[in-house]
Amino acid sequence: TQLLEQSPQFLSIQEGENLTVYCNSSSVFSSLQWYRQEPGEGPVLLVTVVTGGEVKKLKRLTFQFGDARKDSSLHITAAQPGDTGLYLCAGDGGANNLFFGTGTRLTVIP
Amino acid sequence: NAGVTQTPKFQVLKTGQSMTLQCAQDMNHEYMSWYRQDPGMGLRLIHYSVGAGITDQGEVPNGYNVSRSTTEDFPLRLLSAAPSQTSVYFCASSYGPNWPQHFGDGTRLSIL
C-alpha cells in the first residue's frame, strides 16, 4: 500500500484568511489528483497534477506537485465559507487504482 | 445527467444479514470501483473492475463480493454483515483506473 498522509487533519479558519494543506508520501506518483467532498456527497475532482514542479491555479486555489513527485500542496487565498469541506489527495502509483490520502477537513467561519 | 447512482442511501442491518449495494453509471465508463470511507482513514479500495466480466480485489476486500455483468452496473455484496463493516460506501467510475473518478453520493451502512 502506498501511503498518502495529509496535514493538518482539521483546520478551522476565519473568512478571508489564507491556508495551505499538504499531501505527503514516501512513494513516487506519476500523477496526483485533488478532490473536495461536501457533507452527504461523494468527492468531486478539483485538479490533476502530472509533472514534477507543476503549479496549477483554479481561481483562489493553487495546487503544486513536488519536484520529486512524492508530495503536493493546496493553497487557498482569501478563504470563503463555500470552501468548507473535506479535501482529499489521491496518487496514481501505476497499479490499477488510486491511493487516497487521509483528508483535511476545512471549516471556514463567516 | 445522472452520472453515478447508488442505492440505497441509508441502510441498517443486523449482524449476519446479507445485502447488496447497487451502483449504476450512464457514462459508458469501463472502470468502476467501490470504496469505503471511515473517519481518519480516507477512502480505501474494496474491489474494482476494468470492464464487464473482469473484477479484482483492492486493499480491503474481505467480506465483500462483486460482479460486473454489464458496463453500467457494479453491485457490491456483503455476505454476512459484521459491525466492522459499518461505514460509508462510495462507488466510482471513470475511463480508466488513473483517470479522474466520478463518485456517487454514497450509501451509509450501519451494522448492529
GROMACS .gro file of C-alpha atoms in nm:
model
  222
    1THR     CA    1   0.000   0.000   0.000
    2GLN     CA    2   0.132   0.342  -0.095
    3LEU     CA    3   0.055   0.574   0.195
    4LEU     CA    4  -0.051   0.934   0.144
    5GLU     CA    5  -0.058   1.144   0.458
    6GLN     CA    6  -0.240   1.474   0.466
    7SER     CA    7  -0.189   1.755   0.713
    8PRO     CA    8  -0.339   1.911   0.901
    9GLN     CA    9  -0.621   1.667   0.966
   10PHE     CA   10  -0.853   1.950   1.077
   11LEU     CA   11  -0.836   2.322   1.003
   12SER     CA   12  -1.074   2.595   1.116
   13ILE     CA   13  -1.011   2.948   0.993
   14GLN     CA   14  -1.189   3.282   0.956
   15GLU     CA   15  -1.323   3.400   0.623
   16GLY     CA   16  -1.056   3.592   0.432
   17GLU     CA   17  -0.757   3.405   0.573
   18ASN     CA   18  -0.509   3.208   0.364
   19LEU     CA   19  -0.425   2.844   0.423
   20THR     CA   20  -0.215   2.558   0.292
   21VAL     CA   21  -0.278   2.186   0.322
   22TYR     CA   22  -0.024   1.919   0.246
   23CYS     CA   23  -0.018   1.572   0.095
   24ASN     CA   24   0.300   1.372   0.156
   25SER     CA   25   0.428   1.028   0.069
   26SER     CA   26   0.749   0.829   0.057
   27SER     CA   27   0.637   0.689  -0.279
   28VAL     CA   28   0.665   0.845  -0.623
   29PHE     CA   29   0.340   0.905  -0.810
   30SER     CA   30   0.306   0.957  -1.183
   31SER     CA   31   0.019   1.197  -1.116
   32LEU     CA   32  -0.182   1.327  -0.825
   33GLN     CA   33  -0.544   1.432  -0.802
   34TRP     CA   34  -0.717   1.664  -0.555
   35TYR     CA   35  -1.083   1.622  -0.463
   36ARG     CA   36  -1.325   1.817  -0.243
   37GLN     CA   37  -1.605   1.638  -0.063
   38GLU     CA   38  -1.906   1.811   0.092
   39PRO     CA   39  -2.125   1.651   0.361
   40GLY     CA   40  -2.358   1.385   0.224
   41GLU     CA   41  -2.194   1.379  -0.117
   42GLY     CA   42  -1.916   1.198  -0.298
   43PRO     CA   43  -1.576   1.357  -0.370
   44VAL     CA   44  -1.555   1.585  -0.673
   45LEU     CA   45  -1.234   1.631  -0.870
   46LEU     CA   46  -1.066   1.972  -0.844
   47VAL     CA   47  -0.745   1.921  -1.039
   48THR     CA   48  -0.486   1.671  -1.161
   49VAL     CA   49  -0.114   1.748  -1.150
   50VAL     CA   50   0.121   1.541  -1.361
   51THR     CA   51   0.465   1.697  -1.394
   52GLY     CA   52   0.712   1.738  -1.107
   53GLY     CA   53   0.716   2.104  -1.001
   54GLU     CA   54   0.388   2.176  -1.178
   55VAL     CA   55   0.168   2.455  -1.045
   56LYS     CA   56  -0.200   2.480  -1.135
   57LYS     CA   57  -0.442   2.753  -1.037
   58LEU     CA   58  -0.816   2.725  -1.005
   59LYS     CA   59  -0.948   3.070  -0.910
   60ARG     CA   60  -0.831   3.117  -0.546
   61LEU     CA   61  -0.688   2.765  -0.522
   62THR     CA   62  -0.324   2.693  -0.613
   63PHE     CA   63  -0.201   2.336  -0.644
   64GLN     CA   64   0.164   2.234  -0.659
   65PHE     CA   65   0.322   1.896  -0.732
   66GLY     CA   66   0.662   1.841  -0.569
   67ASP     CA   67   0.971   1.818  -0.786
   68ALA     CA   68   1.021   1.455  -0.686
   69ARG     CA   69   0.651   1.376  -0.736
   70LYS     CA   70   0.617   1.250  -0.379
   71ASP     CA   71   0.421   1.539  -0.234
   72SER     CA   72   0.171   1.809  -0.318
   73SER     CA   73   0.018   2.116  -0.161
   74LEU     CA   74  -0.305   2.310  -0.193
   75HIS     CA   75  -0.305   2.679  -0.107
   76ILE     CA   76  -0.630   2.873  -0.073
   77THR     CA   77  -0.621   3.251  -0.082
   78ALA     CA   78  -0.889   3.454   0.098
   79ALA     CA   79  -1.091   3.153   0.207
   80GLN     CA   80  -1.468   3.171   0.182
   81PRO     CA   81  -1.739   2.968   0.361
   82GLY     CA   82  -1.804   2.788   0.031
   83ASP     CA   83  -1.454   2.639   0.057
   84THR     CA   84  -1.564   2.436   0.359
   85GLY     CA   85  -1.530   2.063   0.301
   86LEU     CA   86  -1.303   1.760   0.313
   87TYR     CA   87  -1.002   1.788   0.083
   88LEU     CA   88  -0.857   1.460  -0.041
   89CYS     CA   89  -0.546   1.391  -0.244
   90ALA     CA   90  -0.512   1.072  -0.448
   91GLY     CA   91  -0.197   0.937  -0.610
   92ASP     CA   92  -0.153   0.727  -0.919
   93GLY     CA   93   0.110   0.471  -0.826
   94GLY     CA   94   0.093   0.286  -1.156
   95ALA     CA   95  -0.129  -0.001  -1.040
   96ASN     CA   96  -0.494  -0.037  -1.135
   97ASN     CA   97  -0.615   0.207  -0.875
   98LEU     CA   98  -0.564   0.535  -0.692
   99PHE     CA   99  -0.434   0.565  -0.338
  100PHE     CA  100  -0.628   0.820  -0.136
  101GLY     CA  101  -0.492   1.032   0.143
  102THR     CA  102  -0.647   1.060   0.487
  103GLY     CA  103  -0.804   1.400   0.414
  104THR     CA  104  -0.804   1.753   0.557
  105ARG     CA  105  -1.135   1.878   0.694
  106LEU     CA  106  -1.157   2.254   0.641
  107THR     CA  107  -1.409   2.482   0.808
  108VAL     CA  108  -1.425   2.847   0.705
  109ILE     CA  109  -1.609   3.059   0.958
  110PRO     CA  110  -1.802   3.361   0.823
  111ASN     CA  111  -2.743   1.375  -1.635
  112ALA     CA  112  -2.748   1.102  -1.368
  113GLY     CA  113  -2.373   1.015  -1.356
  114VAL     CA  114  -2.317   0.752  -1.084
  115THR     CA  115  -2.627   0.641  -0.892
  116GLN     CA  116  -2.605   0.448  -0.565
  117THR     CA  117  -2.891   0.282  -0.382
  118PRO     CA  118  -2.993   0.273  -0.106
  119LYS     CA  119  -2.871   0.596   0.056
  120PHE     CA  120  -2.908   0.457   0.408
  121GLN     CA  121  -2.932   0.103   0.545
  122VAL     CA  122  -2.931  -0.059   0.888
  123LEU     CA  123  -2.853  -0.430   0.912
  124LYS     CA  124  -2.820  -0.682   1.187
  125THR     CA  125  -2.501  -0.882   1.225
  126GLY     CA  126  -2.506  -1.183   0.994
  127GLN     CA  127  -2.750  -1.041   0.742
  128SER     CA  128  -2.656  -1.009   0.377
  129MET     CA  129  -2.734  -0.732   0.135
  130THR     CA  130  -2.638  -0.581  -0.199
  131LEU     CA  131  -2.540  -0.219  -0.254
  132GLN     CA  132  -2.632  -0.109  -0.604
  133CYS     CA  133  -2.424   0.113  -0.833
  134ALA     CA  134  -2.509   0.222  -1.186
  135GLN     CA  135  -2.339   0.467  -1.421
  136ASP     CA  136  -2.458   0.611  -1.752
  137MET     CA  137  -2.126   0.749  -1.883
  138ASN     CA  138  -2.011   0.430  -2.060
  139HIS     CA  139  -1.708   0.411  -1.830
  140GLU     CA  140  -1.509   0.089  -1.838
  141TYR     CA  141  -1.355   0.128  -1.493
  142MET     CA  142  -1.568   0.105  -1.179
  143SER     CA  143  -1.470   0.073  -0.815
  144TRP     CA  144  -1.602   0.052  -0.461
  145TYR     CA  145  -1.451   0.238  -0.166
  146ARG     CA  146  -1.533   0.257   0.200
  147GLN     CA  147  -1.478   0.576   0.397
  148ASP     CA  148  -1.412   0.568   0.769
  149PRO     CA  149  -1.314   0.861   0.996
  150GLY     CA  150  -0.943   0.937   0.974
  151MET     CA  151  -0.885   0.661   0.716
  152GLY     CA  152  -0.959   0.834   0.389
  153LEU     CA  153  -1.103   0.622   0.110
  154ARG     CA  154  -0.998   0.258   0.095
  155LEU     CA  155  -1.048   0.050  -0.217
  156ILE     CA  156  -1.259  -0.265  -0.174
  157HIS     CA  157  -1.294  -0.406  -0.527
  158TYR     CA  158  -1.262  -0.272  -0.877
  159SER     CA  159  -1.344  -0.368  -1.235
  160VAL     CA  160  -1.169  -0.270  -1.558
  161GLY     CA  161  -1.460  -0.387  -1.773
  162ALA     CA  162  -1.758  -0.619  -1.793
  163GLY     CA  163  -1.669  -0.965  -1.670
  164ILE     CA  164  -1.342  -0.854  -1.505
  165THR     CA  165  -1.308  -0.779  -1.134
  166ASP     CA  166  -1.019  -0.767  -0.890
  167GLN     CA  167  -0.954  -0.708  -0.522
  168GLY     CA  168  -0.845  -0.381  -0.372
  169GLU     CA  169  -0.696  -0.302  -0.034
  170VAL     CA  170  -0.981  -0.427   0.189
  171PRO     CA  171  -1.178  -0.699   0.002
  172ASN     CA  172  -1.258  -0.941   0.285
  173GLY     CA  173  -1.631  -0.986   0.349
  174TYR     CA  174  -1.735  -0.836   0.015
  175ASN     CA  175  -1.814  -0.978  -0.328
  176VAL     CA  176  -1.860  -0.804  -0.662
  177SER     CA  177  -1.963  -0.895  -1.015
  178ARG     CA  178  -1.973  -0.696  -1.340
  179SER     CA  179  -2.216  -0.845  -1.588
  180THR     CA  180  -2.276  -0.516  -1.774
  181THR     CA  181  -2.075  -0.198  -1.832
  182GLU     CA  182  -2.336   0.005  -1.642
  183ASP     CA  183  -2.377  -0.191  -1.317
  184PHE     CA  184  -2.134  -0.289  -1.043
  185PRO     CA  185  -2.311  -0.422  -0.731
  186LEU     CA  186  -2.131  -0.482  -0.402
  187ARG     CA  187  -2.248  -0.773  -0.187
  188LEU     CA  188  -2.198  -0.810   0.186
  189LEU     CA  189  -2.207  -1.181   0.253
  190SER     CA  190  -2.254  -1.182   0.631
  191ALA     CA  191  -2.258  -0.833   0.777
  192ALA     CA  192  -2.030  -0.753   1.071
  193PRO     CA  193  -2.016  -0.437   1.288
  194SER     CA  194  -1.669  -0.364   1.142
  195GLN     CA  195  -1.840  -0.307   0.808
  196THR     CA  196  -2.027  -0.005   0.941
  197SER     CA  197  -1.909   0.268   0.707
  198VAL     CA  198  -1.997   0.496   0.419
  199TYR     CA  199  -1.959   0.318   0.085
  200PHE     CA  200  -1.883   0.502  -0.238
  201CYS     CA  201  -1.898   0.373  -0.592
  202ALA     CA  202  -1.693   0.547  -0.861
  203SER     CA  203  -1.650   0.519  -1.236
  204SER     CA  204  -1.402   0.656  -1.489
  205TYR     CA  205  -1.244   0.590  -1.830
  206GLY     CA  206  -0.953   0.416  -1.661
  207PRO     CA  207  -0.806   0.341  -1.320
  208ASN     CA  208  -0.597   0.657  -1.303
  209TRP     CA  209  -0.836   0.897  -1.473
  210PRO     CA  210  -1.049   1.135  -1.264
  211GLN     CA  211  -1.306   0.937  -1.071
  212HIS     CA  212  -1.679   1.020  -1.075
  213PHE     CA  213  -1.834   0.930  -0.741
  214GLY     CA  214  -2.187   0.853  -0.635
  215ASP     CA  215  -2.333   1.015  -0.325
  216GLY     CA  216  -2.265   0.714  -0.107
  217THR     CA  217  -2.452   0.454   0.097
  218ARG     CA  218  -2.444   0.497   0.474
  219LEU     CA  219  -2.447   0.150   0.625
  220SER     CA  220  -2.482   0.062   0.994
  221ILE     CA  221  -2.442  -0.292   1.123
  222LEU     CA  222  -2.588  -0.357   1.466
   0.00000   0.00000   0.00000
